[in-house]
GROMACS .gro file of C-alpha atoms in nm:
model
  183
    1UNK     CA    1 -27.539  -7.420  -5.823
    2UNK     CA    2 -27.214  -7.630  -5.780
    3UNK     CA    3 -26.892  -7.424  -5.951
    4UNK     CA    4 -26.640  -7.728  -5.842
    5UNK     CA    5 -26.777  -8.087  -5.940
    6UNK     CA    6 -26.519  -8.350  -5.966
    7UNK     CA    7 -26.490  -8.742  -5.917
    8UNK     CA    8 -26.232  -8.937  -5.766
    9UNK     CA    9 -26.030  -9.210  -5.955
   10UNK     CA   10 -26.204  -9.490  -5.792
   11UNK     CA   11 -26.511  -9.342  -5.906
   12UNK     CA   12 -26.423  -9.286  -6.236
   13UNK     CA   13 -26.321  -9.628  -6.243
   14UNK     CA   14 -26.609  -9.741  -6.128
   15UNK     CA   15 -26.795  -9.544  -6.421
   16UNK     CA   16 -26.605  -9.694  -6.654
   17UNK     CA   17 -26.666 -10.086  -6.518
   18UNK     CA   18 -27.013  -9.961  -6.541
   19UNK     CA   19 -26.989  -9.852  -6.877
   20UNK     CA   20 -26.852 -10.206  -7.005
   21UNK     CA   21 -27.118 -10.339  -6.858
   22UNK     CA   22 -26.871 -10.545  -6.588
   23UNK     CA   23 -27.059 -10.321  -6.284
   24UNK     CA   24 -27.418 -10.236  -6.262
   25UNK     CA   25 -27.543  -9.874  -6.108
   26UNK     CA   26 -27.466  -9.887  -5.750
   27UNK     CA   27 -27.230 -10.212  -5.759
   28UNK     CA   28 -26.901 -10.223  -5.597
   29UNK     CA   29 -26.579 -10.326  -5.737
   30UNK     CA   30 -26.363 -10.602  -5.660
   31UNK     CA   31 -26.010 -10.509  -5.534
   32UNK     CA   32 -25.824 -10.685  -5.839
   33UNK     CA   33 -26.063 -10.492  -6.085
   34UNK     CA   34 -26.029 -10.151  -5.947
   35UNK     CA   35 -25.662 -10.222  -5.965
   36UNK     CA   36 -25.678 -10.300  -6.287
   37UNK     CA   37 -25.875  -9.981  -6.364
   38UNK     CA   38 -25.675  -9.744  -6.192
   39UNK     CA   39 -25.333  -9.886  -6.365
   40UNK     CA   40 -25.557  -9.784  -6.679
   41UNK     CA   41 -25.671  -9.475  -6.553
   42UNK     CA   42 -25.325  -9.382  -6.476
   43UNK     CA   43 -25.221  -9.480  -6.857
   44UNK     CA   44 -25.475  -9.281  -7.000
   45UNK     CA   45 -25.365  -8.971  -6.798
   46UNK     CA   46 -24.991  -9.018  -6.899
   47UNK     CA   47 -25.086  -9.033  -7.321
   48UNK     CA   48 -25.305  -8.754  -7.295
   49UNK     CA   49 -25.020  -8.483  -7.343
   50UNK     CA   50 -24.888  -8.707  -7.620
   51UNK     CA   51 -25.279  -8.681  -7.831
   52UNK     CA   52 -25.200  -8.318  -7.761
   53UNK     CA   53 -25.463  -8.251  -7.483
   54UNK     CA   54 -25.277  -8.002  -7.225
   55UNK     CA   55 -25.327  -7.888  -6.943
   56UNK     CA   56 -25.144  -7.595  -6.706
   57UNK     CA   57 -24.970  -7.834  -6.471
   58UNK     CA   58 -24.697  -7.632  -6.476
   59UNK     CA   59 -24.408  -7.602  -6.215
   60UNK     CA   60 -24.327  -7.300  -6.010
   61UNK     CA   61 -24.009  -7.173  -6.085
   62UNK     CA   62 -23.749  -7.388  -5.998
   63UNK     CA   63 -23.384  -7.384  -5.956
   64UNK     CA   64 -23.104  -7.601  -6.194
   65UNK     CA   65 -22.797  -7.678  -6.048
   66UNK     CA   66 -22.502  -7.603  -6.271
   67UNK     CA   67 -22.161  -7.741  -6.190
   68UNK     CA   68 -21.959  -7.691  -6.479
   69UNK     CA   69 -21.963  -7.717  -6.869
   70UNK     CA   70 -22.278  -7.703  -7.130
   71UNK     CA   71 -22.501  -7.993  -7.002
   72UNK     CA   72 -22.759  -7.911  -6.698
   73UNK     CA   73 -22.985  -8.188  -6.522
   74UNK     CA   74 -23.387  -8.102  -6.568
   75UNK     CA   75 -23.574  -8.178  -6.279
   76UNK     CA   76 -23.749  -8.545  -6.226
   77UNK     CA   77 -24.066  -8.446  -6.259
   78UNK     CA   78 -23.996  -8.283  -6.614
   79UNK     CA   79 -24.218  -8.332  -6.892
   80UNK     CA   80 -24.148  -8.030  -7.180
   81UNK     CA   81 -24.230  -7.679  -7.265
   82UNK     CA   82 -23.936  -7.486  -7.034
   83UNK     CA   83 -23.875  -7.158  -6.986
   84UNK     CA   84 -23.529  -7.071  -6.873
   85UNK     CA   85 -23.405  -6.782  -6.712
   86UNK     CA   86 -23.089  -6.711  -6.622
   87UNK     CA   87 -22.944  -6.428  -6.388
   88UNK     CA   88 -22.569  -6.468  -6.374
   89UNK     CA   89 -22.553  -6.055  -6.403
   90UNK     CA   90 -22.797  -5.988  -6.139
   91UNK     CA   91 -23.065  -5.924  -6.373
   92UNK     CA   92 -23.328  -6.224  -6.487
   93UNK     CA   93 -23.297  -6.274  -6.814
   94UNK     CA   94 -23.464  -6.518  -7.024
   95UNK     CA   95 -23.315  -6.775  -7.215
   96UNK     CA   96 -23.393  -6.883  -7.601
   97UNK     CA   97 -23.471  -7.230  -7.638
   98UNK     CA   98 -23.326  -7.407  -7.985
   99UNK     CA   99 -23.536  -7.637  -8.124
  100UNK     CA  100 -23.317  -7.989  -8.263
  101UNK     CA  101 -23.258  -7.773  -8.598
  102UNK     CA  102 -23.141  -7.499  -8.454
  103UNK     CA  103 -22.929  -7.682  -8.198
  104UNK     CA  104 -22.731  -7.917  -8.491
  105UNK     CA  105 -22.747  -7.592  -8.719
  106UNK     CA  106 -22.554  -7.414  -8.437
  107UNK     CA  107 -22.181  -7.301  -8.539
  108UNK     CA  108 -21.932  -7.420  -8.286
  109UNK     CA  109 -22.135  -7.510  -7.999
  110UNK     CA  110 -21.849  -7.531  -7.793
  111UNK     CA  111 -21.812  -7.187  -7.785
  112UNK     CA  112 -21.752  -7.012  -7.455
  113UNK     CA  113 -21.907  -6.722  -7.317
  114UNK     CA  114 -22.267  -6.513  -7.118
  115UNK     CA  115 -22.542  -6.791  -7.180
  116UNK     CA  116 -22.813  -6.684  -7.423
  117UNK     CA  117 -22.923  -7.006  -7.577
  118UNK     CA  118 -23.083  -7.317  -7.457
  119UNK     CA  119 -23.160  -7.696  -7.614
  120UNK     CA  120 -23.305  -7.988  -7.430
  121UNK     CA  121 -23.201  -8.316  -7.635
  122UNK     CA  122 -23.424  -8.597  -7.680
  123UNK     CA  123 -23.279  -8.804  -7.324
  124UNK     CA  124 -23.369  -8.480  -7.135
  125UNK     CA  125 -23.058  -8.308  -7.090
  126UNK     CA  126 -23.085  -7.913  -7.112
  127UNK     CA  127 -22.761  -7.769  -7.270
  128UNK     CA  128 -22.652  -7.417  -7.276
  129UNK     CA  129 -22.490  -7.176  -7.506
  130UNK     CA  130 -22.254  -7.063  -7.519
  131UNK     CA  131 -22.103  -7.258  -7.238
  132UNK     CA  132 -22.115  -7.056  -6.935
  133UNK     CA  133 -21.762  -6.975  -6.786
  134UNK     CA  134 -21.917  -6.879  -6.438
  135UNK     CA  135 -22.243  -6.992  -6.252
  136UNK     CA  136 -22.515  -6.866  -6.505
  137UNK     CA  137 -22.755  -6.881  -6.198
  138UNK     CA  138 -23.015  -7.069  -6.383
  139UNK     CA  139 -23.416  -7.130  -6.308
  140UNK     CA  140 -23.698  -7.258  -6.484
  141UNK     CA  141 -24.033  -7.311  -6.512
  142UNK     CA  142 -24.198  -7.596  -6.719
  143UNK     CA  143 -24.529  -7.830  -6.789
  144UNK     CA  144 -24.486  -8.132  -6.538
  145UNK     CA  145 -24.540  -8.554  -6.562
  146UNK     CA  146 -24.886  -8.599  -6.472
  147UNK     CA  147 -24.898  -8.745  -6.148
  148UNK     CA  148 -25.043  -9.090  -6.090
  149UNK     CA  149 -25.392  -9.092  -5.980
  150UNK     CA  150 -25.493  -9.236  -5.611
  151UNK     CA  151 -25.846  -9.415  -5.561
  152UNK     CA  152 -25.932  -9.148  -5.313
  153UNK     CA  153 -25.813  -8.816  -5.515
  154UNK     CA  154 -25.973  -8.618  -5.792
  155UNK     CA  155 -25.705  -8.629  -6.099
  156UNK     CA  156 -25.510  -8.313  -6.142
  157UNK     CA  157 -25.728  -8.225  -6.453
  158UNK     CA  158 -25.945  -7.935  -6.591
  159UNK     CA  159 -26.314  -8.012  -6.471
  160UNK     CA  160 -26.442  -8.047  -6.802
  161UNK     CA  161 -26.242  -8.342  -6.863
  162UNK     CA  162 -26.339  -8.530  -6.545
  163UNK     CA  163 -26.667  -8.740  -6.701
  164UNK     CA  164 -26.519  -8.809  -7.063
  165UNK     CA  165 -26.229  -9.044  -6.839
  166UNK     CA  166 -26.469  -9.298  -6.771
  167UNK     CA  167 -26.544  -9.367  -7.146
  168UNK     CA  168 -26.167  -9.348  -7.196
  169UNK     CA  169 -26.065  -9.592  -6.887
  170UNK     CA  170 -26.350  -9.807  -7.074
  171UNK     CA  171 -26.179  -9.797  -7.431
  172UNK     CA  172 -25.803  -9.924  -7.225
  173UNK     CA  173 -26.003 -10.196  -7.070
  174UNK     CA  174 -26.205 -10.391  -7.306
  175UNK     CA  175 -25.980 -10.628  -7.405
  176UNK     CA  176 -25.869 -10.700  -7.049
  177UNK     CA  177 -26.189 -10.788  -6.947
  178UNK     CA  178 -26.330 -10.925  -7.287
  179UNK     CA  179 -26.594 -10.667  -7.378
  180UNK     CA  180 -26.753 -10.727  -7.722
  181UNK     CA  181 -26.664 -10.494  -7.978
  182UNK     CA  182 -27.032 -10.414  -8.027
  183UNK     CA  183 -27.072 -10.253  -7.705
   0.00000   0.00000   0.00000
């Protein structure tokens, strides 16, 4: 019995030509419309997190860099759900994240003093609170940008979700390549 089944992105692209009827079983794509189907491939995979379908691509824990004042760079690869430690007193201490609420709701968010408090604004900025007067020796973990997929990779995704891509590669490309609405 096979525990670890998975497809590449060419081949799920393939399944989905196939499933528009643009590919029969066992026919090989052109360049231009595996292209195509990747680029939608890769779409799909990128508004998945924002229809709420998750997955544990998480980070390892990671180092910020803090230079001075509130506002602290997130890493490129940052997508959302962080968890912030901090250990400027030698001990690892987590941070509290404020939601936007909580953040405008804050009294004098200027203030000045041991870091307990955490917001990350809507442009991706993380901002501490109070401001830290020394190096609050910050790290953090969090749930990455889903990579782009390569023809000759499996997808970073949970196996179960591997053969439902096809059908949803399918649903980005029917217009493109003038599918009837009936199939």
């Amino acid at each position: 019995m096979t525990t670890s089944w998975t497809l590449t992105a060419a081949e799920i692209c393939t399944d989905a030509l196939e499933h528009m009827g643009i590919l029969s079983d066992g026919e090989t794509a052109s360049s231009s419309d595996m292209q195509t189907a990747l680029k939608a491939l890769n779409g799909v995979l990128k508004e998945l997190p924002l229809m709420g379908y998750l997955w544990p691509a998480l980070s390892a824990e990671a180092s910020l860099t803090w230079t001075a004042g509130q506002t602290v760079s997130l890493p490129a690869d940052y997508y959302a759900y962080p968890v912030v430690w901090s250990q400027a007193t030698g001990t690892k201490v987590q941070l509290v994240q404020l939601n936007h609420a909580q953040w405008l709701a804050t009294p004098n968010r200027d203030a000045k003093g041991s870091t307990t408090h955490f917001y990350v604004d809507p442009l991706g900025a993380l901002h501490l609170w109070p401001v830290p007067l020394v190096n609050p020796v910050l790290t953090i973990q969090y749930q990455r940008i889903v990579s782009d997929a390569a023809s000759t990779t499996a997808p970073g995704l949970p196996q179960y979700w591997i053969n439902p891509l096809g059908y949803g590669v399918a649903n980005e490309l029917v217009l493109k390549f003038g599918v009837p609405q009936d199939k």
